[in-house]
mmCIF file of C-alpha atoms and ligand atoms in Angstrom:
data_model
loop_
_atom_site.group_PDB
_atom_site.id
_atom_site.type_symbol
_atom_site.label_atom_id
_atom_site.label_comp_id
_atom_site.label_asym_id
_atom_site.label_seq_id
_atom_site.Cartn_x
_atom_site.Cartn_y
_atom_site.Cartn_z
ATOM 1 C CA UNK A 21 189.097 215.941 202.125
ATOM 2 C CA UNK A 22 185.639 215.415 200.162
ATOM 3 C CA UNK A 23 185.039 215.217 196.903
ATOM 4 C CA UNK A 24 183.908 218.582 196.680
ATOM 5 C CA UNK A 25 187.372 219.703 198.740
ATOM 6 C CA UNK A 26 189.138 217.370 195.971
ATOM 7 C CA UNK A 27 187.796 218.969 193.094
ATOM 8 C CA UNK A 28 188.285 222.623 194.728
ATOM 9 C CA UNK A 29 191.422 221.986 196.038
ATOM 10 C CA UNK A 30 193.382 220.544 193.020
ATOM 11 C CA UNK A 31 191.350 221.195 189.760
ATOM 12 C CA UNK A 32 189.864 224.319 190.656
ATOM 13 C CA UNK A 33 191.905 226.807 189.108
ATOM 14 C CA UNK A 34 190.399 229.894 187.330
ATOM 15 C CA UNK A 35 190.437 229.956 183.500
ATOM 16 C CA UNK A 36 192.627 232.509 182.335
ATOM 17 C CA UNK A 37 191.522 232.733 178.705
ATOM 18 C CA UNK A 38 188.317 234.499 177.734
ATOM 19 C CA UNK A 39 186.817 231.565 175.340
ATOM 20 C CA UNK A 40 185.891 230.452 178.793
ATOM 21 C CA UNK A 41 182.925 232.123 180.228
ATOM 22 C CA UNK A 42 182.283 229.943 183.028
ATOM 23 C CA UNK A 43 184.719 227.123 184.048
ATOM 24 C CA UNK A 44 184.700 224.333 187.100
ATOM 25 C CA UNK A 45 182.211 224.764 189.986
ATOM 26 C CA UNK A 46 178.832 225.393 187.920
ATOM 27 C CA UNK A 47 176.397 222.612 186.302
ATOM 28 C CA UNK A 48 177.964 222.610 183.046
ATOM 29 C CA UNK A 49 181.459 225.006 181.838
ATOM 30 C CA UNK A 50 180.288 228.307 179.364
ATOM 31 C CA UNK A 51 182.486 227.781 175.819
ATOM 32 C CA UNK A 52 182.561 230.866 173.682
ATOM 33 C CA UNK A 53 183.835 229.335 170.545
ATOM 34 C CA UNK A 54 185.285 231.355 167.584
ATOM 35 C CA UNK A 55 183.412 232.503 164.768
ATOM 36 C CA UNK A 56 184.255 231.024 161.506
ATOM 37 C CA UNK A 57 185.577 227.786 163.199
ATOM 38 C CA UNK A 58 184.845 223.702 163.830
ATOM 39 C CA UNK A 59 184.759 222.064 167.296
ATOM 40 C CA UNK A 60 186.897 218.895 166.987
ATOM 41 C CA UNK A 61 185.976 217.071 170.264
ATOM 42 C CA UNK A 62 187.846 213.659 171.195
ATOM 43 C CA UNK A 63 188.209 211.759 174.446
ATOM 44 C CA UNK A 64 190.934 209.138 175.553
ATOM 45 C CA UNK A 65 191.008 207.058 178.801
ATOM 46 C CA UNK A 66 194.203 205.706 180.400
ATOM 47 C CA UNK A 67 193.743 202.675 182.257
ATOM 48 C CA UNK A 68 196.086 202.123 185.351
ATOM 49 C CA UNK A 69 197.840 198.943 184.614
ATOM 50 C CA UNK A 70 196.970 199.224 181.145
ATOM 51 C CA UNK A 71 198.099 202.232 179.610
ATOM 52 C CA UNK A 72 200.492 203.035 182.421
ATOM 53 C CA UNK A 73 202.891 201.131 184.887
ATOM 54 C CA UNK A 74 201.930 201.000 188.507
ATOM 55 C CA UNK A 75 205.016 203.543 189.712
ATOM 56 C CA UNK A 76 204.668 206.010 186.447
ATOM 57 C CA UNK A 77 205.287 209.143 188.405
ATOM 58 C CA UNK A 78 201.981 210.963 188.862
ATOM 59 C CA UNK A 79 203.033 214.408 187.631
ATOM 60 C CA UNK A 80 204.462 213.023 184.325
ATOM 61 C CA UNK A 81 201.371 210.857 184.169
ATOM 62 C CA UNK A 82 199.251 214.152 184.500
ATOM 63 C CA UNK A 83 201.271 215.401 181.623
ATOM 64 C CA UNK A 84 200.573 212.735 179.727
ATOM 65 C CA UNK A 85 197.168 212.114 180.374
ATOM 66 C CA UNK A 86 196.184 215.537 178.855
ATOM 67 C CA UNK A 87 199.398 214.880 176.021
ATOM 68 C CA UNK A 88 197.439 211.825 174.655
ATOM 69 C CA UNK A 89 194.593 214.343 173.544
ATOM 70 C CA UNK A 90 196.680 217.251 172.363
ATOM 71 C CA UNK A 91 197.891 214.337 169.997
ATOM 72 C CA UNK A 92 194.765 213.775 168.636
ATOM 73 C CA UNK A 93 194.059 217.331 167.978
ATOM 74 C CA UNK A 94 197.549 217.296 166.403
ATOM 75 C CA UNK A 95 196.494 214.827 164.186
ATOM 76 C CA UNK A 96 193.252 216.713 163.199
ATOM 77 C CA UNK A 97 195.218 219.820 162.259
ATOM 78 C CA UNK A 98 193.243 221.359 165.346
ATOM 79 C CA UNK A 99 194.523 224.088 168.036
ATOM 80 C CA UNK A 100 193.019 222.527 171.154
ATOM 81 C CA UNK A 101 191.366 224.873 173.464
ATOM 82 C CA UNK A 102 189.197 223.035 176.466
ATOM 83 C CA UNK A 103 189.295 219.915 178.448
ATOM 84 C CA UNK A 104 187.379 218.223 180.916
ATOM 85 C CA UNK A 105 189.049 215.572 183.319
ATOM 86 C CA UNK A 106 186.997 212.255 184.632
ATOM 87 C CA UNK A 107 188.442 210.835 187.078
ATOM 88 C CA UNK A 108 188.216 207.357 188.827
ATOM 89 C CA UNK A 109 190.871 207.636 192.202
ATOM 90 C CA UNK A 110 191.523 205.093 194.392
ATOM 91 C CA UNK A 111 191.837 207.002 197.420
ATOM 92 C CA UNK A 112 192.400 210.970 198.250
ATOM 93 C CA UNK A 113 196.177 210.887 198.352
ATOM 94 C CA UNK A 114 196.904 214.623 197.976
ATOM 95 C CA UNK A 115 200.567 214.599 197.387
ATOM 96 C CA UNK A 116 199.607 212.421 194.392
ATOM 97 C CA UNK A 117 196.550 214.137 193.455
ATOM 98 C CA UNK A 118 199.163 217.728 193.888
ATOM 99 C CA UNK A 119 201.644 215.807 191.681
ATOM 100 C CA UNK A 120 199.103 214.914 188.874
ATOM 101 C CA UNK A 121 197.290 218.292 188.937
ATOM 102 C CA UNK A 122 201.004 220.181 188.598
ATOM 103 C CA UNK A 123 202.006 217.891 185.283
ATOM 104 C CA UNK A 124 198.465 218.524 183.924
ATOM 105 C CA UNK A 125 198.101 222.213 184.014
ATOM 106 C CA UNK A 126 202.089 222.461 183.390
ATOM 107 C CA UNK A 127 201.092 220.996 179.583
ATOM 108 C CA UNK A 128 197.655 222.764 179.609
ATOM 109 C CA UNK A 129 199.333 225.980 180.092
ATOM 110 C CA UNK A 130 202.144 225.096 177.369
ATOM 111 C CA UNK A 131 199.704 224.816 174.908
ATOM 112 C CA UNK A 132 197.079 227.323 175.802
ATOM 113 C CA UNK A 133 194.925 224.469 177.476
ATOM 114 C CA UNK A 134 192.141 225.386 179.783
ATOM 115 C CA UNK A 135 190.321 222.947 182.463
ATOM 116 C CA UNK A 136 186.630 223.596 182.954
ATOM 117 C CA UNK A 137 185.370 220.823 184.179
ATOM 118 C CA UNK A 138 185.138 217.166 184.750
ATOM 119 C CA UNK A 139 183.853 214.365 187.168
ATOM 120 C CA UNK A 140 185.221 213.101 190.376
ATOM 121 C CA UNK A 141 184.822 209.402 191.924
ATOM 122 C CA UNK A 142 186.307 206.819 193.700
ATOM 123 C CA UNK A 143 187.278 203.375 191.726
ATOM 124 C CA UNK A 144 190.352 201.834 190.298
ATOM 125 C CA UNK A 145 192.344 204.085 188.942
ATOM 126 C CA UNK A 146 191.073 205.890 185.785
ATOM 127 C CA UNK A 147 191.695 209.280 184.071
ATOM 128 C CA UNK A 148 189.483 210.570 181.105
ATOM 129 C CA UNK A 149 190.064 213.455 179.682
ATOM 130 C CA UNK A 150 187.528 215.393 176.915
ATOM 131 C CA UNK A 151 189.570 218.061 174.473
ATOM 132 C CA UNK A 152 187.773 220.230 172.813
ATOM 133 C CA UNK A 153 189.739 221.751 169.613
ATOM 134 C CA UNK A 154 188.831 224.464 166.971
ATOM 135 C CA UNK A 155 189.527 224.395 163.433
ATOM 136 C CA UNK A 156 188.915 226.614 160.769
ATOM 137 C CA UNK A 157 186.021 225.664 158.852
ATOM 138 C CA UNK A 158 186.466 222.963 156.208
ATOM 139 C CA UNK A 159 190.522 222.609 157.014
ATOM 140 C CA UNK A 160 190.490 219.935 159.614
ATOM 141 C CA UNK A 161 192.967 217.067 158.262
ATOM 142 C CA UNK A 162 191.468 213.456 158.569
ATOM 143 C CA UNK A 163 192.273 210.109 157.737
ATOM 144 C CA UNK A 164 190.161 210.314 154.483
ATOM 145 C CA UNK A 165 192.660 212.093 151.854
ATOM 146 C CA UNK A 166 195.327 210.280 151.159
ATOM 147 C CA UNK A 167 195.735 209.891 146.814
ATOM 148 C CA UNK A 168 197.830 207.618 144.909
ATOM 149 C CA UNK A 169 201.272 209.248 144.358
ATOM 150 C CA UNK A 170 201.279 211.102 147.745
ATOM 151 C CA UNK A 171 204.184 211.039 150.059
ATOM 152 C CA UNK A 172 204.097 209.541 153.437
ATOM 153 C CA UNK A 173 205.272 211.547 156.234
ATOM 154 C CA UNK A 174 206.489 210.732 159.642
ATOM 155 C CA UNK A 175 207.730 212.915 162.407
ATOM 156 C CA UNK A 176 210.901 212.672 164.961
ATOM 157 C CA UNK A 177 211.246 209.179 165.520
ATOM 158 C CA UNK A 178 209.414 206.115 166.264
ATOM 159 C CA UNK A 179 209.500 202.664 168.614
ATOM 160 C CA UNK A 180 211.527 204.260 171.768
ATOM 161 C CA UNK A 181 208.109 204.241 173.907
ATOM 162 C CA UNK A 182 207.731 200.552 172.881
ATOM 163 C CA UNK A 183 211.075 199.798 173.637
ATOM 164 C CA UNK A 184 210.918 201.281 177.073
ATOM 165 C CA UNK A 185 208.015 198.814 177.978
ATOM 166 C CA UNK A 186 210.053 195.678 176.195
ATOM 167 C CA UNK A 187 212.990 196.628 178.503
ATOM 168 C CA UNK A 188 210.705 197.422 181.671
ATOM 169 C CA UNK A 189 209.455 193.736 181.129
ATOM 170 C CA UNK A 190 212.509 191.794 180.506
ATOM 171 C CA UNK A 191 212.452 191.457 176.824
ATOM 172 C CA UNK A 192 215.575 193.156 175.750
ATOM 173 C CA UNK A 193 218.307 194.885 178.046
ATOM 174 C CA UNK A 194 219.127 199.121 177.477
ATOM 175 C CA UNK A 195 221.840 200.645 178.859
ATOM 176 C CA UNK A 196 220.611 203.054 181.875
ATOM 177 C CA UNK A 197 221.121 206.515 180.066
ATOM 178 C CA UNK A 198 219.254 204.940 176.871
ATOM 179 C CA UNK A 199 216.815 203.667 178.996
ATOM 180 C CA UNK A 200 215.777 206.926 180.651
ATOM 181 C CA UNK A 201 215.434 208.335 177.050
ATOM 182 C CA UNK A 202 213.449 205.704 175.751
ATOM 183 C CA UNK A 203 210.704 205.878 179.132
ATOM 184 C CA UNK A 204 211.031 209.163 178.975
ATOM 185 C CA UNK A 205 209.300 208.848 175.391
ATOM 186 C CA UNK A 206 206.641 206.668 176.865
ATOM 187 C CA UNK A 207 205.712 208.702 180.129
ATOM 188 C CA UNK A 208 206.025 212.005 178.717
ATOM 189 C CA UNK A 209 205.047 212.100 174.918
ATOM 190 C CA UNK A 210 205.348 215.150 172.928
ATOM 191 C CA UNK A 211 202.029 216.293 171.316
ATOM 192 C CA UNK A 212 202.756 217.614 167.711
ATOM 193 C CA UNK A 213 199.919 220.202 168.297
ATOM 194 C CA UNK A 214 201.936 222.926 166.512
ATOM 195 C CA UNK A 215 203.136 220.351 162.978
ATOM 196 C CA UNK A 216 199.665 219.865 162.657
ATOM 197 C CA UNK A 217 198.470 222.840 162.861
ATOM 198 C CA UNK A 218 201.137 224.011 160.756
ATOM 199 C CA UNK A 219 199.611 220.919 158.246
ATOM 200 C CA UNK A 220 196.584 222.641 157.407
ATOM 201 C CA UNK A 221 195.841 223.496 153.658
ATOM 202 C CA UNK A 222 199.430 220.951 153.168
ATOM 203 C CA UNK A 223 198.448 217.464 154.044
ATOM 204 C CA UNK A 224 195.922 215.248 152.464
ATOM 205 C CA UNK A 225 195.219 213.169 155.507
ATOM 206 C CA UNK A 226 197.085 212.362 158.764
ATOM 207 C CA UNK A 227 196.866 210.376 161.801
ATOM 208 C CA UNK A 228 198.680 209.965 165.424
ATOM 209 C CA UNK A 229 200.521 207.402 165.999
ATOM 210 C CA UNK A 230 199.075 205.820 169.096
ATOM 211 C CA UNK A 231 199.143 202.345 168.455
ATOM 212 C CA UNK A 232 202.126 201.873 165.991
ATOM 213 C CA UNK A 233 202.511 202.922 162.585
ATOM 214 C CA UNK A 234 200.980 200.400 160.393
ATOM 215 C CA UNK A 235 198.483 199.908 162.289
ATOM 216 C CA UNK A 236 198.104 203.597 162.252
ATOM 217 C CA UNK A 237 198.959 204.083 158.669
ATOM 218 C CA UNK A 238 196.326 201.036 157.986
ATOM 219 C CA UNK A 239 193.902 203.555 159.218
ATOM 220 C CA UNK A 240 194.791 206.135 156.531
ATOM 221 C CA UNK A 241 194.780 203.486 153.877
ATOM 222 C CA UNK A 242 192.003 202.034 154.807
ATOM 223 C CA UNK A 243 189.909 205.492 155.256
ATOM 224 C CA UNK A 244 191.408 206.877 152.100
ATOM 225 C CA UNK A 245 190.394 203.585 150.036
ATOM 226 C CA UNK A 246 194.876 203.483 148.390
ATOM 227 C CA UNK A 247 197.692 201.270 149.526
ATOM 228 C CA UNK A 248 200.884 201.958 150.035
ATOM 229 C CA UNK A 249 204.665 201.209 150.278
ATOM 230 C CA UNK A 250 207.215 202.011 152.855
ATOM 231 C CA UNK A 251 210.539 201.588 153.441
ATOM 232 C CA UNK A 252 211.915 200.109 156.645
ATOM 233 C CA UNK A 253 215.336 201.891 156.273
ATOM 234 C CA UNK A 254 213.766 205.584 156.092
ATOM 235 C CA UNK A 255 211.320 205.191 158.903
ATOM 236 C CA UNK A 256 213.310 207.337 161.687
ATOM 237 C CA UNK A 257 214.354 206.027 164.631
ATOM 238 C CA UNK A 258 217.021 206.263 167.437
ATOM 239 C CA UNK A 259 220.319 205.615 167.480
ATOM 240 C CA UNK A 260 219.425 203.220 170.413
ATOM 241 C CA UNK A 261 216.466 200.866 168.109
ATOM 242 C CA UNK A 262 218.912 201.389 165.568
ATOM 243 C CA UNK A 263 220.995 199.565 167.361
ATOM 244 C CA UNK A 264 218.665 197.080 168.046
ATOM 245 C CA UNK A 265 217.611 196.237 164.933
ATOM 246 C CA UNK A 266 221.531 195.694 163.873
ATOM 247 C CA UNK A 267 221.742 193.572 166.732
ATOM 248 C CA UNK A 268 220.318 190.168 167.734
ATOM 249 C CA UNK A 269 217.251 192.101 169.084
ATOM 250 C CA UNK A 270 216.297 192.641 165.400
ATOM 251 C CA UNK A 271 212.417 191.090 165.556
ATOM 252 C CA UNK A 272 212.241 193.047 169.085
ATOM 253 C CA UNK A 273 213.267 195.843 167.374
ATOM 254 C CA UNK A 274 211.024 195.508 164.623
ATOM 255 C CA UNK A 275 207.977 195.162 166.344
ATOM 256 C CA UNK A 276 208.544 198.239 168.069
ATOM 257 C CA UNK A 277 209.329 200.329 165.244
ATOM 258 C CA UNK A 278 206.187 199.258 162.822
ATOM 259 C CA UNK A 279 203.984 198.188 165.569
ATOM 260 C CA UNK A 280 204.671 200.195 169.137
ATOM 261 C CA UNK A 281 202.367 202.643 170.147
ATOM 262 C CA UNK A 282 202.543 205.347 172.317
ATOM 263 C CA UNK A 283 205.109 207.374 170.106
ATOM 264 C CA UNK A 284 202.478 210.299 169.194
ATOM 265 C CA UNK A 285 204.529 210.864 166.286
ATOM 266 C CA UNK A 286 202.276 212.293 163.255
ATOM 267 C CA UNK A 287 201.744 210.202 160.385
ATOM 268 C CA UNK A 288 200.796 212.312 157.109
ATOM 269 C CA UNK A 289 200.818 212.346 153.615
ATOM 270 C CA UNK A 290 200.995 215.062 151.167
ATOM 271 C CA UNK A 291 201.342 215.474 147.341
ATOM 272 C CA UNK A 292 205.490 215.589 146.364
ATOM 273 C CA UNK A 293 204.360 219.285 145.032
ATOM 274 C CA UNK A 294 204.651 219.680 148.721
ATOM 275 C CA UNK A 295 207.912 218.479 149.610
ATOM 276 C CA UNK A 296 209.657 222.312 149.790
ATOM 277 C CA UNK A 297 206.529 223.623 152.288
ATOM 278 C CA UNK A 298 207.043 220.573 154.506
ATOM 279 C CA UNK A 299 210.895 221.204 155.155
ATOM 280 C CA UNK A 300 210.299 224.608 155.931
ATOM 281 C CA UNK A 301 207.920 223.714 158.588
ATOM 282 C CA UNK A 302 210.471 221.314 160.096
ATOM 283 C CA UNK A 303 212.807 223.881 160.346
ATOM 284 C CA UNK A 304 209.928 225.802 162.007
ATOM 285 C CA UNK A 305 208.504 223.370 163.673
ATOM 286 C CA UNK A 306 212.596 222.372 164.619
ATOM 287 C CA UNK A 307 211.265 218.873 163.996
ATOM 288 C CA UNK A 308 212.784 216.088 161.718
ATOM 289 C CA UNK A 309 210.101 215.090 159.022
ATOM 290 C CA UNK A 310 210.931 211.769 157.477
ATOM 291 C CA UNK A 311 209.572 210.853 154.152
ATOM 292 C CA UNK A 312 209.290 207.305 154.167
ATOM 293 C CA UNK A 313 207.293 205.900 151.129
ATOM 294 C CA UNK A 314 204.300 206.463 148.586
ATOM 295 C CA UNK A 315 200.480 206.131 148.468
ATOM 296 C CA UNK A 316 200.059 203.768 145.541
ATOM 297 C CA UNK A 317 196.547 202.599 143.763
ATOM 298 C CA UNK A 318 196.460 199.099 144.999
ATOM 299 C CA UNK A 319 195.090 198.061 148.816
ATOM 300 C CA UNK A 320 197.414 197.221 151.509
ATOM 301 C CA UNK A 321 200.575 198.454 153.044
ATOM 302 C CA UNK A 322 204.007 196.640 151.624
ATOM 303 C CA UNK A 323 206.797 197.143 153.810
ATOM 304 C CA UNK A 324 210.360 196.310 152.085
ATOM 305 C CA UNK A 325 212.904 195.984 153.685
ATOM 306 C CA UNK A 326 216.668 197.320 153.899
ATOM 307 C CA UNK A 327 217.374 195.279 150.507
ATOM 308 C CA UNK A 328 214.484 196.138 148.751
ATOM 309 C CA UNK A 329 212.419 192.933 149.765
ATOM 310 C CA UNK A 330 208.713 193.246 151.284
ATOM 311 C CA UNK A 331 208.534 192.220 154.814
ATOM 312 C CA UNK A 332 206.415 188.735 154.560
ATOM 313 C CA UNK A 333 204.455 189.578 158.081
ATOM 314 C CA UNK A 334 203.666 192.641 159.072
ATOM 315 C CA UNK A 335 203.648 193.082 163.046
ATOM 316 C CA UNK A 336 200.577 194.153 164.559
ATOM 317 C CA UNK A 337 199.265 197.318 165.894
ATOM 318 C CA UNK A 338 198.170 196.959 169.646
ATOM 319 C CA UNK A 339 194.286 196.137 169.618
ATOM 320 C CA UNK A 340 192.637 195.915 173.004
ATOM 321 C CA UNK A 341 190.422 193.225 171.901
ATOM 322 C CA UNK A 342 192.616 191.232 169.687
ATOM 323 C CA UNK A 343 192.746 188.140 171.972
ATOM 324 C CA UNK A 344 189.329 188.314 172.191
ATOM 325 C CA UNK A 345 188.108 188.745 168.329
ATOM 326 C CA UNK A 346 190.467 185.470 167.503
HETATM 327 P P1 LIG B 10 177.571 217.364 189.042
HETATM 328 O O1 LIG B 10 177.071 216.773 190.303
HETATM 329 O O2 LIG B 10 176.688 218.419 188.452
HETATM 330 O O3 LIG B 10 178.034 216.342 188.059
HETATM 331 P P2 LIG B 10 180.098 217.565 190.193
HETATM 332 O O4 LIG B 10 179.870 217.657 191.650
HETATM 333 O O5 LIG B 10 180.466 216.255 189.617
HETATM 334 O O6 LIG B 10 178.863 218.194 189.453
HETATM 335 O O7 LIG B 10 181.230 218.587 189.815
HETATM 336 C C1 LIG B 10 181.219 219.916 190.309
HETATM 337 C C2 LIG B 10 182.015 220.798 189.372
HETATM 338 O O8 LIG B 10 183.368 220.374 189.389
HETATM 339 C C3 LIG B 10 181.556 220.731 187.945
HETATM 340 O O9 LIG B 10 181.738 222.015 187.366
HETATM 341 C C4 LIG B 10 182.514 219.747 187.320
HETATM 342 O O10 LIG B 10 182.682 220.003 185.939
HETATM 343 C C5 LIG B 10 183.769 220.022 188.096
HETATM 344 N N1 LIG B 10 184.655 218.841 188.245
HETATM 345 C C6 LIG B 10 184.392 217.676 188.885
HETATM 346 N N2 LIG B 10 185.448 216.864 188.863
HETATM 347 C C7 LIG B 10 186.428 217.512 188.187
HETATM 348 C C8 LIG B 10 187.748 217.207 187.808
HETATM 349 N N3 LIG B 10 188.337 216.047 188.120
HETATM 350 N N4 LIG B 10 188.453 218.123 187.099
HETATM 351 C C9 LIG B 10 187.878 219.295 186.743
HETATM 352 N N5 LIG B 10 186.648 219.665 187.094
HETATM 353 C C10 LIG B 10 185.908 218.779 187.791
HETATM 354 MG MG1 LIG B 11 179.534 215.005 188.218
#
């Protein structure tokens, strides 16, 4: 099988929607976008070894390398549309490459998704995908509108995906139901395509959380140019990193619910004039919205803790270059 055969073979398939005028196989894919709308375009790589274990199973990797993007449209208030896949593959393993394609489309399809093109070679393993989303004009959310007295928002829960990849290393121990839960939160994230969507014209700014939430939330502040505070006890999480954190696992625990990535929770903020819309679109959305502190004037994030008492050191969001920059 060539690269040509590849392509053909496994990411081939004919658009079904007609915003596509010409998908894979030509030069460059035809986009008819929708009058009265913004493109919101964002890419994401996933790194083997990086951003995924060695034996993540390819179709829920396929899932989630698409997932990852959705998020970001999520976040953006945008209804994603169009993606393009880059792809660095080791070798042409087609039960693997028939395994990835299957989770891919399965989400593209779920949300409306189509594939139109990409780029094929052979390296260590690497998977890029493009999304393009549309938004009506001048509604996009962004990190930039968060005011003093706003809520914060946070949806389902947060810190299972980190604690998946603490327990796949060593550092803590899960029962083997609760750990099945918790990886399946960090193979197979849930983009919050339709909450933000739903967000439009409601929140003042929002984010994904990718990379844990104060990191994430740092983002928000910073972008917005307010501080805020937060409460550790109303930040939602599992029963199981509730556990945790009553346990002797508590700093483990911790870390993973301010500072583990990969939840692809939203993070938003709205004024409390909103607080009646943004139950009802829980109970639309069937989704648990948590509000878990305030924008304030000052800079910075406070974080207090179950008694009332800021946390003294915030743990950090995942940086790629952290290491590096100290
Ligand atoms: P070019 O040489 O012009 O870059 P390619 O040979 O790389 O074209 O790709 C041929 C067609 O297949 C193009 O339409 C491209 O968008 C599409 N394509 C290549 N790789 C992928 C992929 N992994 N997923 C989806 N489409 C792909
Ligand atoms: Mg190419």
């Amino acid at each position: 099988m060539n690269e040509f055969e590849l392509i053909e073979r496994f990411f081939a398939r004919p658009p079904r929607a007609a915003s596509v005028r010409l998908g894979v196989g030509d030069d460059a894919a035809l986009l008819v976008p929708t009058p009265g709308c913004e493109l919101a375009a964002s890419v994401d790589m996933l790194v083997g070894g990086r951003h995924f274990l060695a034996d993540t199973d390819p179709e829920k990797l396929g899932r989630k390398t698409l997932a990852v993007n959705l998020s970001d449209m999520a976040a953006m208030g945008a209804t994603p549309k169009w993606a393009l896949l880059a792809v660095a593959l080791p070798d042409n393993d087609s039960a693997w490459l028939a395994s990835f394609a299957r989770g891919l489309y399965a989400v593209a399809d779920e949300h409306g998704v189509e594939l139109v093109g990409g780029d094929t070679t052979q390296g260590p393993l690497n998977l890029c995908v493009t999304i393009l989303g549309e938004v009506p004009a001048g509604q996009a959310l962004t990190r930039a509108g968060a005011r003093a007295g706003d809520d914060i928002y946070v949806s389902g829960t947060l810190g299972d995906a980190a604690l998946a990849l603490a327990a796949t290393a060593g550092r803590t121990s899960l029962a083997t139901a609760v750990a099945a839960t918790c990886r399946e939160r960090l193979d197979n994230p849930t983009p919050r395509v339709a909450l933000g969507a739903a967000l439009r014209g409601i929140a003042s700014a929002a984010i994904d959380v990718s990379d844990g939430l104060t990191g994430d939330l740092g983002h928000i502040l910073e972008r917005s140019g307010v501080g805020a505070t937060i409460e550790l006890a109303a930040i939602p999480r599992s029963e199981a990193l509730a556990a945790k954190l009553a346990g002797s696992d508590r700093a483990l625990a911790l870390r993973c619910l301010l500072a583990g990535g990969d939840d692809y929770e939203l993070c938003f903020t709205a004024p409390p004039s909103a607080r009646e819309r943004i139950a009802t679109i829980a109970r639309t959305c069937a989704l648990p919205l948590a509000r878990i502190g305030v924008i304030g004037g000052g800079a910075g994030l406070v974080v207090r803790d179950e008694r009332g008492e800021p946390l003294s050191a915030l743990p950090q969001a995942y940086d790629h270059f952290a290491a590096a920059s100290r």
